[in-house]
Coordinates of C-alpha atoms and ligand atoms in Angstrom, one line a residue:
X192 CA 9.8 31.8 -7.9
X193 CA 6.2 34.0 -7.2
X194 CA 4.6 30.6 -8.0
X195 CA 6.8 28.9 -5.5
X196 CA 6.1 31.7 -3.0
X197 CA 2.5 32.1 -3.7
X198 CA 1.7 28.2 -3.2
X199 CA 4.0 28.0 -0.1
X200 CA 1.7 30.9 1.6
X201 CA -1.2 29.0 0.6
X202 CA -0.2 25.9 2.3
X203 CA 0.8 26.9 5.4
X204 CA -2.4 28.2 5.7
X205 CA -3.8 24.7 5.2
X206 CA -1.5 22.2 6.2
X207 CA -0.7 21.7 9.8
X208 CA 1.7 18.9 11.0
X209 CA -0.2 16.3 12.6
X210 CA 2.7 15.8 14.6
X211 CA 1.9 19.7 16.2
X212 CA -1.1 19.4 16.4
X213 CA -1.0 16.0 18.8
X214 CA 1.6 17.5 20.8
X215 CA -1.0 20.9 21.2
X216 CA -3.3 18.7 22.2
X217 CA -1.8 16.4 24.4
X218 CA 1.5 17.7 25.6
X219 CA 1.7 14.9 28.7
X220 CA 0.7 12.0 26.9
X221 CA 3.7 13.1 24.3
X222 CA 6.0 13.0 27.2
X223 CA 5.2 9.9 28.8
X224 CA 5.8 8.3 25.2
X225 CA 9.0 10.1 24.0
X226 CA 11.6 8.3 23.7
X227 CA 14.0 7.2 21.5
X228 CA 12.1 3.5 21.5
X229 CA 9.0 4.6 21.7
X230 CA 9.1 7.8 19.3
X231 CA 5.7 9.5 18.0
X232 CA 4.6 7.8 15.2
X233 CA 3.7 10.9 13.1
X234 CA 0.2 9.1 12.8
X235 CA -3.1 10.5 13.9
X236 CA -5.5 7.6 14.7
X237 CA -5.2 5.1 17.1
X238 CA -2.8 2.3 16.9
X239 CA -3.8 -0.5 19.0
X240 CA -1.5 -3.5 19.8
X241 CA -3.8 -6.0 18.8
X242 CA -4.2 -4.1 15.6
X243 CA -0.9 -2.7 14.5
X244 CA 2.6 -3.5 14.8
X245 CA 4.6 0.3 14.7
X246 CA 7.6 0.4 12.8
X247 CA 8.7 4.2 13.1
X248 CA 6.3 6.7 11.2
X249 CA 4.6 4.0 9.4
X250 CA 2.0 0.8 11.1
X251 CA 1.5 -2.7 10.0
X252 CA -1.7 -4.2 10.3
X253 CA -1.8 -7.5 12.5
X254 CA -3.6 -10.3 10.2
X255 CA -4.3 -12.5 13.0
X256 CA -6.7 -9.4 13.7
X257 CA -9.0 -10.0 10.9
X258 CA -10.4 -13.3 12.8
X259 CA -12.3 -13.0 16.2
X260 CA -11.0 -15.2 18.7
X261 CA -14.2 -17.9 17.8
X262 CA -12.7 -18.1 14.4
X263 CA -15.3 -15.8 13.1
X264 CA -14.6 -12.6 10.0
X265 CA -13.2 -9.7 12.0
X266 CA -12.8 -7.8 8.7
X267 CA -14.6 -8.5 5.6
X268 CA -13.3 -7.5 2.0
X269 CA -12.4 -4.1 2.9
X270 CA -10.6 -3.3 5.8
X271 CA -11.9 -0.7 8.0
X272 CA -10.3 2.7 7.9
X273 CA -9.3 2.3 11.9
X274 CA -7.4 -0.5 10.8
X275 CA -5.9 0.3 8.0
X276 CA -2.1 0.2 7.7
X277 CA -0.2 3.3 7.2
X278 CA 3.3 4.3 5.6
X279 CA 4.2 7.6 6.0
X280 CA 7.5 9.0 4.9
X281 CA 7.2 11.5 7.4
X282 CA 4.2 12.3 8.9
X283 CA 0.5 12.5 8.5
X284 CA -0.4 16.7 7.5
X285 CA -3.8 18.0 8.4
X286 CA -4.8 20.0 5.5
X287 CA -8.3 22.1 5.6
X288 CA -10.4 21.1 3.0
X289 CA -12.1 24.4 2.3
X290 CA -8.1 26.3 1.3
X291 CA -6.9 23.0 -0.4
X292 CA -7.2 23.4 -4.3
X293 CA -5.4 20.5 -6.7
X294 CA -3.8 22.6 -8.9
X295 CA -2.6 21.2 -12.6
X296 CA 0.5 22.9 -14.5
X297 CA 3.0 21.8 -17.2
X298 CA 3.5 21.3 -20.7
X299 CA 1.3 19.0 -21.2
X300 CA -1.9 21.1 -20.6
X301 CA -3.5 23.2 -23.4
X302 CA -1.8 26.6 -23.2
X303 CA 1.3 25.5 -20.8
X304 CA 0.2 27.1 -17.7
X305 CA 2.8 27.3 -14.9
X306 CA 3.1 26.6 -11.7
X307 CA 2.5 30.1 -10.7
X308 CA -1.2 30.7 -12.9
X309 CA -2.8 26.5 -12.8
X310 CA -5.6 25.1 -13.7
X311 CA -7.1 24.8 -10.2
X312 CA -10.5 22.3 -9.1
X313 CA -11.7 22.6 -5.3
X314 CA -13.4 19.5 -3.7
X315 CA -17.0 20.5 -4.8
X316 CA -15.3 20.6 -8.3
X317 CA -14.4 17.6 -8.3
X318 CA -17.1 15.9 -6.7
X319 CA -19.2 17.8 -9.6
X320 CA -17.2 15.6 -12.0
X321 CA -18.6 11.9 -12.5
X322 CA -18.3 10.1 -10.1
X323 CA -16.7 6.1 -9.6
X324 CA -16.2 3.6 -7.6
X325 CA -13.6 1.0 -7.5
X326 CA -12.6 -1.8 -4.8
X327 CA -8.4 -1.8 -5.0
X328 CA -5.5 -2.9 -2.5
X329 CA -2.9 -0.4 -1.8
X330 CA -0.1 -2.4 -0.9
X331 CA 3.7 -1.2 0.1
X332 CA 6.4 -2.3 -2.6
X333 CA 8.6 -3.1 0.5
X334 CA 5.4 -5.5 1.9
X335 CA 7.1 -9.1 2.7
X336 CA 10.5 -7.2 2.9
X337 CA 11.5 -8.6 6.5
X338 CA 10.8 -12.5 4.8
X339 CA 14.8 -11.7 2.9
X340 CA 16.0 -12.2 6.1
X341 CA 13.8 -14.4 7.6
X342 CA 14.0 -17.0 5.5
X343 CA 16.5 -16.2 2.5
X344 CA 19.5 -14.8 5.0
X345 CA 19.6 -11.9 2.8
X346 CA 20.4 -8.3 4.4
X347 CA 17.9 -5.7 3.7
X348 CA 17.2 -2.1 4.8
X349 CA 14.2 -0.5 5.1
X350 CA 10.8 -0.9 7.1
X351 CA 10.9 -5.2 8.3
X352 CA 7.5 -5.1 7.0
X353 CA 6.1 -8.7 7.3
X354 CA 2.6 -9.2 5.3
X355 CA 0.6 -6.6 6.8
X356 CA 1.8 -3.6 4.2
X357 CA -1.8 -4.1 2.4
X358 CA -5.4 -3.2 2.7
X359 CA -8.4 -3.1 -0.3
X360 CA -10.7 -0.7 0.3
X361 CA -13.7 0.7 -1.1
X362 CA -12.8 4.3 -3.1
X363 CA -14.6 6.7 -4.2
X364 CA -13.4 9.7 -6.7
X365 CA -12.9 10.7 -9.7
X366 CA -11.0 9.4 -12.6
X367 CA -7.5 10.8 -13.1
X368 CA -8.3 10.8 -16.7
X369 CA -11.5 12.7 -16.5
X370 CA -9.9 15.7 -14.2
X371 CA -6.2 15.5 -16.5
X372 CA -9.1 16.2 -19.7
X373 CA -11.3 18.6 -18.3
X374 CA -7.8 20.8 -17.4
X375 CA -6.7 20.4 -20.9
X376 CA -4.8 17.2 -21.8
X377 CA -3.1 17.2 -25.0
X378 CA -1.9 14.2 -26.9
X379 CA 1.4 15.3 -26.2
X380 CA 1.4 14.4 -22.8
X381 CA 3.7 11.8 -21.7
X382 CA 4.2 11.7 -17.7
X383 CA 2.2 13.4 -14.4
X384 CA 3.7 14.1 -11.5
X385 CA 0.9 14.1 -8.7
X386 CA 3.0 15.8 -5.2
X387 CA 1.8 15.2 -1.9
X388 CA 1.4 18.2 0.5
X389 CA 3.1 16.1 3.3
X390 CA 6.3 17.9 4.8
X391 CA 9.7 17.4 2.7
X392 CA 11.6 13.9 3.0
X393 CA 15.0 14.3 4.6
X394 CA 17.5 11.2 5.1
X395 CA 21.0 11.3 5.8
X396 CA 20.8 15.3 5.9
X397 CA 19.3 14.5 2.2
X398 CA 16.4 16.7 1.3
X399 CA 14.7 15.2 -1.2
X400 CA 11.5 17.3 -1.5
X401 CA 7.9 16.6 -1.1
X402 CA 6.8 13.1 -2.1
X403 CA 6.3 12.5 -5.4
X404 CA 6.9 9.9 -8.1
X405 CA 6.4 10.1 -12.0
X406 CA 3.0 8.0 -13.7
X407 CA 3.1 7.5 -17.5
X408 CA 0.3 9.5 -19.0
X409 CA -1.0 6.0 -20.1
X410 CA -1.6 4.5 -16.5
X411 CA -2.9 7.5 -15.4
X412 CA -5.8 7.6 -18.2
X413 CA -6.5 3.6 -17.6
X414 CA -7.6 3.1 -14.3
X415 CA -5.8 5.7 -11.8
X416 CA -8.3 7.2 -9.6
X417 CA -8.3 10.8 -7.3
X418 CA -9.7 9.2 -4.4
X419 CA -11.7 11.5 -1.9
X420 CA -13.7 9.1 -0.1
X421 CA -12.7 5.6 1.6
X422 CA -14.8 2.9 2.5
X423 CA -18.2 5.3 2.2
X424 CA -16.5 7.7 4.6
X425 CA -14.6 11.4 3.6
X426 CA -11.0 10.3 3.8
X427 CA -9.3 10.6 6.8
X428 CA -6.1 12.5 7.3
X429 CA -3.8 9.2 7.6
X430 CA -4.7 8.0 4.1
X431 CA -4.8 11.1 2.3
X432 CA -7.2 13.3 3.1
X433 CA -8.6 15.7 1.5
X434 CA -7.8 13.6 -2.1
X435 CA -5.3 10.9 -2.7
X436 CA -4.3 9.2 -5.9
X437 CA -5.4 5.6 -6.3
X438 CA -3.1 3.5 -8.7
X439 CA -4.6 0.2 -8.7
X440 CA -2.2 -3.1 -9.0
X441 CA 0.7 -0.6 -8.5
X442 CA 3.3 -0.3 -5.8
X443 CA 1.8 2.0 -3.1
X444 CA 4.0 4.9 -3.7
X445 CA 2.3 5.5 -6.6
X446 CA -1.2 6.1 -4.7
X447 CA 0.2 9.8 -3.9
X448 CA -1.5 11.1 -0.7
X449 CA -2.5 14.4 0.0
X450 CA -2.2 15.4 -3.6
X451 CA -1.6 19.5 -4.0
X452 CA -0.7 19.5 -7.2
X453 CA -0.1 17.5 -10.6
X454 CA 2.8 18.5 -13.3
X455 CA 1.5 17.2 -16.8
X456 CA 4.6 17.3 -19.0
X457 CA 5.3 16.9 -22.6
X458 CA 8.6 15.3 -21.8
X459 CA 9.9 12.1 -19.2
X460 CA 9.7 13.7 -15.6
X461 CA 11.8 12.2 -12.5
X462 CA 11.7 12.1 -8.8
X463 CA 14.1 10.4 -6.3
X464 CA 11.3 8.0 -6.3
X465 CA 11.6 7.0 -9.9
X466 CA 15.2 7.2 -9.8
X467 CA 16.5 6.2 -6.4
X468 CA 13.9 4.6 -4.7
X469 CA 11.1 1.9 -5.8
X470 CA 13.6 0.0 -8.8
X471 CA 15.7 -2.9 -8.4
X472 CA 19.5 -2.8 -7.5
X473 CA 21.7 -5.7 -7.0
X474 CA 23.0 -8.9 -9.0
X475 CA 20.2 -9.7 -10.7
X476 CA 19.8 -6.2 -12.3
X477 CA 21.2 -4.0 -14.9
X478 CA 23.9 -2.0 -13.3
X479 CA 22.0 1.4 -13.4
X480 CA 19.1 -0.9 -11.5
X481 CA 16.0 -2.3 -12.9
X482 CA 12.9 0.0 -15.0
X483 CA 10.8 2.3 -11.9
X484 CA 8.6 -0.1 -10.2
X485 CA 5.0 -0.9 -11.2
X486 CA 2.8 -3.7 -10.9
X487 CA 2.7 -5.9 -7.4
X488 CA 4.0 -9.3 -7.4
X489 CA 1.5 -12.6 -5.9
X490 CA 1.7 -13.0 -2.4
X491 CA -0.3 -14.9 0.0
X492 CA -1.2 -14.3 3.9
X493 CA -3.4 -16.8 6.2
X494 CA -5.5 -15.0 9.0
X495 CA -3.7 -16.4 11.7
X496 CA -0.9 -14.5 14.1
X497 CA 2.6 -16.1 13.4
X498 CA 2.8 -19.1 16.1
X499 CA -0.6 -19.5 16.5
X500 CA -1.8 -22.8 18.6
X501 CA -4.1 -25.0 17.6
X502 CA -5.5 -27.9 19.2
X503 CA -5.0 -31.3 18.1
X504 CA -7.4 -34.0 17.0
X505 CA -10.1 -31.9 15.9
X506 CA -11.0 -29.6 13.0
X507 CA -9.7 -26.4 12.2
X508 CA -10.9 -23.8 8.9
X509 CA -7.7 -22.0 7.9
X510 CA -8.5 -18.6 6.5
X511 CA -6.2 -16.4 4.1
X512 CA -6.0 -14.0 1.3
X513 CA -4.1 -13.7 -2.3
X514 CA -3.6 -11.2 -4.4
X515 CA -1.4 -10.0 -7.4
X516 CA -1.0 -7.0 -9.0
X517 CA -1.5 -8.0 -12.6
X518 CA -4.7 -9.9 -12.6
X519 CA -7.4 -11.9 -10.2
X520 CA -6.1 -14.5 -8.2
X521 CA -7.2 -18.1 -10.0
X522 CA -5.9 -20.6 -7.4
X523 CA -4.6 -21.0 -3.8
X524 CA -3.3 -23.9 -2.6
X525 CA -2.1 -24.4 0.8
X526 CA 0.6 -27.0 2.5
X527 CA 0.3 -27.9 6.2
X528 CA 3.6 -30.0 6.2
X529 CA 6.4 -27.8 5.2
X530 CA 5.5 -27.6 1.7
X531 CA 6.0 -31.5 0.8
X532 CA 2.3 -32.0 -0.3
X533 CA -0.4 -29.3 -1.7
X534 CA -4.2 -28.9 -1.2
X535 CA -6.4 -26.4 -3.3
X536 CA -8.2 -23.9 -1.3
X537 CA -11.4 -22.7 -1.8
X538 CA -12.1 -19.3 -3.1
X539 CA -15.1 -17.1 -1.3
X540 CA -16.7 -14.6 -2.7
X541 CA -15.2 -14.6 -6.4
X542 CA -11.6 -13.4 -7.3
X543 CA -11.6 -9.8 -8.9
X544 CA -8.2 -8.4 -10.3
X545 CA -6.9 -5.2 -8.3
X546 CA -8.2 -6.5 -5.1
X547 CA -7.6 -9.3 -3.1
X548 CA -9.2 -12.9 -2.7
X549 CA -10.3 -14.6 0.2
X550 CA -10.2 -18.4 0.8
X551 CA -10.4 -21.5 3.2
X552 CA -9.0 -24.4 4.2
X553 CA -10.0 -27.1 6.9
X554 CA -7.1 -29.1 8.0
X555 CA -7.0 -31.5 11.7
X556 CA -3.6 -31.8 12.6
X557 CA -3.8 -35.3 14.8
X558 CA -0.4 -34.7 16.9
X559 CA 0.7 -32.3 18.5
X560 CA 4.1 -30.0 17.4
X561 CA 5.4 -27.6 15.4
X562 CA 4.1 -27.2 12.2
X563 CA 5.0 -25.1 9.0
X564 CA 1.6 -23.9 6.6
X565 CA 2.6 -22.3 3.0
X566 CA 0.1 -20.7 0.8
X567 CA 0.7 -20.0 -2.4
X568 CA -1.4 -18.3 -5.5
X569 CA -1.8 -18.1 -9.3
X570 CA -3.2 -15.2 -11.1
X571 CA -5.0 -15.9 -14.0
X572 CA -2.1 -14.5 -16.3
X573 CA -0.1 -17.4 -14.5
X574 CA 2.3 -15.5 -12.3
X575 CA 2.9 -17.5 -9.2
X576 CA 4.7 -17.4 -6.4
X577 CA 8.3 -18.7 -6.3
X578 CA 10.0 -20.6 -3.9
X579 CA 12.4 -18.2 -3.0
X580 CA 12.5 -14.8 -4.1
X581 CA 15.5 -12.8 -6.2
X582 CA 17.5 -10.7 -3.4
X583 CA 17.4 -6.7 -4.9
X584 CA 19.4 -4.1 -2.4
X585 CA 16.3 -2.5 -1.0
X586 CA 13.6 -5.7 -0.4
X587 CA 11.6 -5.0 -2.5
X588 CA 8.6 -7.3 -4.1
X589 CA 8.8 -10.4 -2.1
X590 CA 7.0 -13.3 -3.4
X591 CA 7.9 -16.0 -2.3
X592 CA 5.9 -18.2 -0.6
X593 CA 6.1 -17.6 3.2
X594 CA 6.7 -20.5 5.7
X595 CA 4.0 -19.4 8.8
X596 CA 4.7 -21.4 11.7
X597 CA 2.2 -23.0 14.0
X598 CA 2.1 -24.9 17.2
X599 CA -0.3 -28.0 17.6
X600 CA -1.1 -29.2 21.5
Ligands
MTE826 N1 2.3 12.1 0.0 C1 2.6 10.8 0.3 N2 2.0 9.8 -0.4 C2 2.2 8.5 -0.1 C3 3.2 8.2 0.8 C4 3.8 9.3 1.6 O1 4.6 9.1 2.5 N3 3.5 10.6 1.2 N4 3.5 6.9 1.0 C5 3.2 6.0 -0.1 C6 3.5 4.6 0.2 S1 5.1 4.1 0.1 C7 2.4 3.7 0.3 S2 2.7 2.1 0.5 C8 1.0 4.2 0.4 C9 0.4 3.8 1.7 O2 -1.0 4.2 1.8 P1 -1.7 4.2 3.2 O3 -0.9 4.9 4.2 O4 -3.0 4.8 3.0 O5 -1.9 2.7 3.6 O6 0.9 5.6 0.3 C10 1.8 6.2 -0.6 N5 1.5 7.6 -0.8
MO827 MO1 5.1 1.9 0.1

């Protein structure tokens, strides 16, 4: 209870709605823009049409944007932080990084401290840790999810996300693992609980609490990363700031944002977000639903805006990226005629696993119409990308291969 109270006080101190603080600061813009089609987005930075397409408190990035109008790399492996999509649960916090402490508690840590008395680290103690660098998408489970309807008929709720629920960037931090150790791991440790400082998540008149979701004790000593820089830069309050978790090959929901604290239990630990949210319901599952979500499916995206026109009889290079969330992308191959015939596309700039791929095409469509391309990737375990995808209740993990459609004059 003192523990509950005593961490509460802290973080008012620290954490401000960014929601407030953009209404503070700009009270008439707010009220031109209210409105119940046109609501604040809870985000901070700028979301420009020609960069985002909103979708309530979260922004998908636009991958026609990542080409200039000449044809030429808008974006290259990482995606700038301006342009970065976002998916917020509720809205983006502004936390100041000089109160903000990660603080470390359970049953798991040598001597069992509680919530009340953690093991705390401020930013300078963590950046006095090793530091490492990794290059890793972040990519929303529900990524693809508006493609069930699209093309499968299938009724899903949830944000119509088309392909633009991904970025890689370049992230800088520490190792979970080293952090977990220096507070006093014990081989008895069996799940983390990393919560995010973001304001409680209420649905339906459901509160279910600060985000938060569950990482077995062996993912979190493999590869998980406390992130507190983001392409070179101190992250920025839409993608975590002051430290977020990095989870590479995971669903996104495990990269916790705005991590405050991290339970380290001797025991299994749930969240709605291991229970509820992020598994599998429907036909195809166990009735109690499918094992908590973890590693991404294959998907494929070509740098082009959906309809895109193209002129006839003359040369065109077709740009996309792949991806997969269990190893590097081996082969792309791309149809420009509805899927009936395949052509291998060429990789640039080597195929690393956690991040994405980037590849070409040249096609010269001779008459004009309508015209369906297809992309479609293998990871070198072999995991490719099905036809259609299995339907599950909430969208989630969409692989299919995605019909983009093009116009040829
Ligand atoms: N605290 C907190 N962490 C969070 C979320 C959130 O709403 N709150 N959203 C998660 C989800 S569902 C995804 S896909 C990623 C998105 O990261 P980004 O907004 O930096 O792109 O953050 C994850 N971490
Ligand atoms: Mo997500």
């Amino acid at each position: 209870m003192s523990g509950n109270a005593a961490s509460g006080s802290v973080e008012s101190a620290a954490v401000v709605p960014a929601a407030a603080a953009a209404a503070a600061a700009s009270t008439a813009a707010l009220s031109d823009r209210a409105g119940p089609a046109d609501a604040p987005s809870g985000i901070v930075k700028p979301l420009p049409a020609e960069w985002f397409v909103p979708h309530g408190t979260n922004a998908e990035m636009r991958w026609d944007a990542l080409r200039e109008a000449d044809g030429s790399a808008a974006v290259g492996r990482h995606v700038p932080v301006e342009r970065f999509f976002v998916r917020n649960h509720t809205g983006t916090p502004l936390i100041d990084p000089e109160a903000w402490r990660l603080r470390l508690f359970g049953s798991g840590l040598r001597g069992a401290p509680t919530a009340d008395r953690p093991v705390e680290f401020d930013l300078a103690g963590l950046r006095a840790l090793s530091e490492t660098r990794i290059s890793a998408v972040i990519e929303c489970a529900g990524n693809g999810r508006d493609y069930f309807r699209r093309q499968q008929g299938d009724r899903v709720p949830g944000t119509p996300w088309t392909l633009g629920g991904i970025g890689s960037a370049a992230w800088c931090g520490v190792r979970l693992a080293e952090v977990l150790r220096a507070a006093g791991l014990t081989g008895e440790a069996v799940d983390v609980l990393p919560t995010g400082l973001d304001a409680d998540y209420v649905v339906d008149g459901v509160n279910h609490g600060p985000v938060r979701r569950p990482l077995p004790v062996a993912k979190a000593l493999d590869d998980a990363l406390l992130a507190y820089e983001m392409n070179g830069e101190p992250l920025t309050p839409d993608h975590g700031a002051p430290l977020r978790l990095v989870v590479p090959g995971w669903v996104g929901i495990a990269s916790i944002k705005w991590v405050g604290s991290i339970e380290v239990a001797d025991h299994p630990l749930h969240s709605p977000w291991n229970t509820d949210f992020y598994r599998m319901f429907g036909p195809g599952y166990p009735p109690g639903g499918g094992e908590p979500l973890t590693t991404q499916v294959v998907r494929s995206a070509f740098e082009l805006a959906p309809g895109a026109v193209l002129e006839a009889g003359r040369g065109h290079r077709l740009h996309g990226r792949s991806w997969s969330g269990e190893a590097a992308v081996r082969r792309v191959e791309v149809s420009t005629d509805g899927g009936r015939t395949w052509r291998r596309a060429a990789l640039q700039g080597g195929s690393h696993a956690d991040d994405w791929a980037r590849w070409s095409i040249d096609w010269r469509p001779e008459r004009p119409g309508r015209y369906e391309l297809r992309a479609r990737a293998t990871d070198r375990r072999g995991n490719g990308q099905p036809e259609r995808a299995v339907f599950n209740r909430e969208g989630y993990l969409f692989g299919a291969v995605v019909a983009h459609p093009v116009t040829v004059v």
